[in-house]
Amino acid sequence: MKINIAIDGPSAAGKSTIAKRLGNRLGYVHLDTGAMYRSTALKCVNSGISLDDEDAVCEMLKNTEITLTPEGKVYLDGQDVSDAIRTDEISMAASKVSAHKNVRRDLVARQQEMAKAKGFIMDGRDIGTVVLKDAEVKIYMTASAEARALRRYRQNIEKGIPTTDVETIAEEIRQRDYDDMHRENSPLRKADDATEVDTSDMTIEEVVERIYQLAEPFLKKEA
């Protein structure tokens, strides 16, 4: 019997990168729940739907298919949007749509259905507190706004995604943190039974190893 691993934390903390690496190591599937909110935001922007109109967004979702592949690709209504959802504009837009209670209800139900089979590493902002309350391992991954901004800047440059300077990104990250932590529905917070991992001065390999060590006792039971 496999386990589920929940990784929560603020924007640009490296959750998806770590989840992918850990998934490869364990042979688990990574489910990037943030990509689902980003995809929702992208469709709103492209369709001219107001990010503040909860009813309109929910109505749109009734006819929206979001697919996450084991390889890390994200498909929106059959179209690969893996890079399109990573812009700074869509990041901020995702924060707005994710604040809507009924939008979250729709996407959380999809996420919970996916994870029933176990063997998943799911990352987001309310995985350990809402989506997978019974996850065997819960991680709250964080890092300073400056460290996260530098990572996001380098990532954007590497992928050829339009970007602003590091200071501007850092300010946007702080605003996103505030919005996510103070929203009414499923605010970002550390689950009571989660282990906090500050990645500011850690390499990707060090973070993966740290989480693997935390999961190891459960993995031994699995074996």
Coordinates of C-alpha atoms in Angstrom, one line a residue:
M1 CA 0.0 0.0 0.0
K2 CA 1.5 3.3 -1.0
I3 CA 1.3 6.6 0.9
N4 CA 0.4 10.2 -0.1
I5 CA 2.8 13.1 0.6
A6 CA 1.4 16.6 0.9
I7 CA 3.7 19.6 0.3
D8 CA 2.3 23.1 1.1
G9 CA 3.9 26.5 1.1
P10 CA 3.9 29.9 -0.4
S11 CA 4.4 30.8 -4.1
A12 CA 7.8 30.1 -5.6
A13 CA 9.1 28.1 -2.6
G14 CA 10.1 25.3 -5.0
K15 CA 7.3 22.9 -4.2
S16 CA 6.7 21.6 -7.7
T17 CA 10.4 21.2 -8.5
I18 CA 10.9 19.2 -5.3
A19 CA 7.8 17.2 -5.7
K20 CA 8.8 16.2 -9.2
R21 CA 12.3 15.1 -8.1
L22 CA 10.9 13.2 -5.1
G23 CA 8.3 11.6 -7.3
N24 CA 11.0 10.3 -9.7
R25 CA 13.0 8.9 -6.8
L26 CA 10.0 7.1 -5.2
G27 CA 8.2 6.2 -8.4
Y28 CA 5.2 8.3 -7.3
V29 CA 3.1 10.7 -9.4
H30 CA 3.4 14.4 -8.8
L31 CA 0.1 16.3 -8.8
D32 CA 0.7 20.1 -9.1
T33 CA -2.6 21.5 -7.7
G34 CA -1.4 25.0 -8.2
A35 CA -1.4 24.3 -12.0
M36 CA -5.1 23.7 -11.8
Y37 CA -5.7 27.2 -10.4
R38 CA -3.3 28.7 -12.8
S39 CA -5.1 26.9 -15.7
T40 CA -8.4 28.2 -14.5
A41 CA -7.0 31.8 -14.3
L42 CA -5.5 31.4 -17.8
K43 CA -8.8 30.4 -19.3
C44 CA -10.5 33.3 -17.5
V45 CA -8.0 35.8 -18.9
N46 CA -8.1 34.3 -22.4
S47 CA -11.9 34.2 -22.4
G48 CA -12.4 37.7 -20.9
I49 CA -14.0 36.4 -17.8
S50 CA -13.6 38.6 -14.7
L51 CA -11.4 37.0 -12.1
D52 CA -13.7 38.5 -9.4
D53 CA -16.9 37.0 -10.8
E54 CA -17.1 33.7 -8.9
D55 CA -20.3 32.5 -10.6
A56 CA -18.9 33.1 -14.1
V57 CA -15.7 31.3 -13.2
C58 CA -17.6 28.3 -11.8
E59 CA -19.8 28.1 -14.8
M60 CA -16.7 28.1 -17.0
L61 CA -15.2 25.2 -15.0
K62 CA -18.3 23.0 -15.8
N63 CA -16.9 22.9 -19.3
T64 CA -13.3 22.8 -18.5
E65 CA -10.9 19.9 -18.6
I66 CA -7.6 20.1 -16.8
T67 CA -5.2 17.2 -17.1
L68 CA -1.9 16.7 -15.2
T69 CA 0.4 14.1 -16.6
P70 CA 2.9 12.0 -14.7
E71 CA 5.6 13.7 -16.9
G72 CA 4.6 17.1 -15.4
K73 CA 2.7 18.4 -18.4
V74 CA -0.4 20.5 -17.9
Y75 CA -3.2 20.4 -20.5
L76 CA -6.2 22.8 -20.6
D77 CA -9.0 21.5 -22.7
G78 CA -6.5 19.4 -24.6
Q79 CA -3.9 22.1 -25.1
D80 CA -0.5 22.1 -23.6
V81 CA -0.3 25.1 -21.3
S82 CA 2.7 24.0 -19.2
D83 CA 4.6 27.2 -19.9
A84 CA 1.7 29.6 -20.5
I85 CA 0.5 29.2 -16.9
R86 CA 3.9 30.2 -15.4
T87 CA 4.0 33.9 -16.2
D88 CA 3.9 36.5 -13.4
E89 CA 0.5 37.7 -14.7
I90 CA -1.1 34.3 -14.4
S91 CA 0.5 33.7 -11.0
M92 CA -1.2 36.8 -9.6
A93 CA -4.5 35.9 -11.4
A94 CA -4.4 32.4 -9.9
S95 CA -4.3 33.9 -6.5
K96 CA -7.6 35.8 -7.2
V97 CA -9.5 32.8 -8.6
S98 CA -8.3 30.5 -5.8
A99 CA -9.9 32.8 -3.2
H100 CA -13.4 31.8 -4.4
K101 CA -15.0 29.2 -2.2
N102 CA -16.9 27.4 -5.0
V103 CA -13.9 27.4 -7.3
R104 CA -11.9 25.7 -4.6
R105 CA -14.7 23.2 -3.9
D106 CA -14.7 22.1 -7.6
L107 CA -11.0 21.7 -7.9
V108 CA -10.5 20.2 -4.5
A109 CA -13.0 17.5 -5.3
R110 CA -11.0 16.7 -8.5
Q111 CA -7.8 16.6 -6.5
Q112 CA -9.2 14.3 -3.9
E113 CA -10.6 11.9 -6.5
M114 CA -7.1 11.7 -8.2
A115 CA -5.4 10.9 -4.9
K116 CA -7.6 8.1 -3.8
A117 CA -5.4 5.5 -5.3
K118 CA -2.4 6.6 -3.2
G119 CA 1.2 7.0 -4.4
F120 CA 0.9 10.7 -5.0
I121 CA 2.9 13.7 -4.1
M122 CA 0.6 16.7 -4.1
D123 CA 1.7 20.3 -3.7
G124 CA -0.3 23.5 -3.2
R125 CA -1.4 25.8 -0.4
D126 CA -4.1 23.8 1.4
I127 CA -3.1 20.2 0.7
G128 CA -2.3 19.1 4.3
T129 CA -5.1 21.3 5.8
V130 CA -7.9 20.6 3.4
V131 CA -7.3 18.4 0.4
L132 CA -5.4 15.5 1.9
K133 CA -5.9 15.8 5.7
D134 CA -5.0 12.1 6.0
A135 CA -1.7 12.3 4.1
E136 CA 0.9 10.2 5.8
V137 CA 3.6 12.8 5.4
K138 CA 3.0 16.6 5.4
I139 CA 5.6 19.2 4.6
Y140 CA 5.3 23.0 4.8
M141 CA 8.0 24.3 2.5
T142 CA 9.1 27.9 2.7
A143 CA 11.9 30.3 1.8
S144 CA 12.6 34.0 2.1
A145 CA 10.8 36.3 -0.5
E146 CA 14.3 37.3 -1.9
A147 CA 15.4 33.7 -2.4
R148 CA 12.1 32.8 -4.1
A149 CA 12.2 35.9 -6.3
L150 CA 15.7 35.0 -7.5
R151 CA 14.6 31.5 -8.3
R152 CA 11.5 32.7 -10.2
Y153 CA 13.6 35.2 -12.1
R154 CA 16.2 32.6 -13.2
Q155 CA 13.4 30.1 -14.1
N156 CA 11.7 32.7 -16.3
I157 CA 14.9 33.6 -18.1
E158 CA 15.8 30.0 -18.6
K159 CA 12.3 29.2 -20.1
G160 CA 12.1 32.4 -22.1
I161 CA 9.1 33.6 -20.1
P162 CA 8.7 37.5 -20.0
T163 CA 9.8 38.7 -16.6
T164 CA 10.5 41.8 -14.5
D165 CA 13.4 42.4 -12.2
V166 CA 14.1 40.5 -9.0
E167 CA 12.9 43.3 -6.7
T168 CA 9.6 43.6 -8.5
I169 CA 9.1 39.8 -8.4
A170 CA 9.9 39.8 -4.7
E171 CA 7.3 42.4 -4.0
E172 CA 4.7 40.5 -6.0
I173 CA 5.6 37.4 -4.0
R174 CA 5.1 39.2 -0.7
Q175 CA 1.7 40.4 -2.0
R176 CA 0.8 36.9 -3.1
D177 CA 1.8 35.6 0.3
Y178 CA -0.4 38.2 2.1
D179 CA -3.4 37.4 -0.2
D180 CA -3.0 33.7 0.2
M181 CA -2.6 33.8 4.0
H182 CA -5.5 36.2 4.5
R183 CA -8.1 34.9 2.1
E184 CA -11.4 33.7 3.6
N185 CA -11.5 30.3 2.1
S186 CA -8.7 27.8 2.8
P187 CA -6.0 30.3 3.7
L188 CA -2.4 29.3 3.4
R189 CA -1.1 28.0 6.7
K190 CA 1.0 25.2 8.1
A191 CA -0.9 22.1 9.1
D192 CA -0.5 21.3 12.8
D193 CA 1.1 17.9 12.0
A194 CA 3.3 19.3 9.1
T195 CA 7.1 19.6 9.3
E196 CA 8.5 23.0 8.2
V197 CA 11.4 23.0 5.7
D198 CA 13.1 26.3 5.0
T199 CA 14.7 25.9 1.6
S200 CA 16.3 29.4 1.4
D201 CA 19.9 28.1 1.7
M202 CA 19.3 24.5 0.6
T203 CA 20.0 22.9 -2.8
I204 CA 17.3 20.9 -4.6
E205 CA 19.1 17.7 -3.7
E206 CA 19.3 18.6 0.0
V207 CA 15.6 19.4 0.1
V208 CA 14.6 16.1 -1.6
E209 CA 16.8 14.2 0.8
R210 CA 15.3 15.9 3.8
I211 CA 11.8 15.0 2.8
Y212 CA 12.8 11.5 1.9
Q213 CA 14.2 11.0 5.4
L214 CA 10.8 12.2 6.8
A215 CA 8.9 9.8 4.6
E216 CA 11.3 6.9 5.1
P217 CA 9.6 5.4 8.2
F218 CA 6.3 5.2 6.3
L219 CA 7.9 3.9 3.2
K220 CA 9.4 1.0 5.2
K221 CA 5.9 0.1 6.4
E222 CA 4.8 0.3 2.8
A223 CA 7.4 -2.2 1.8

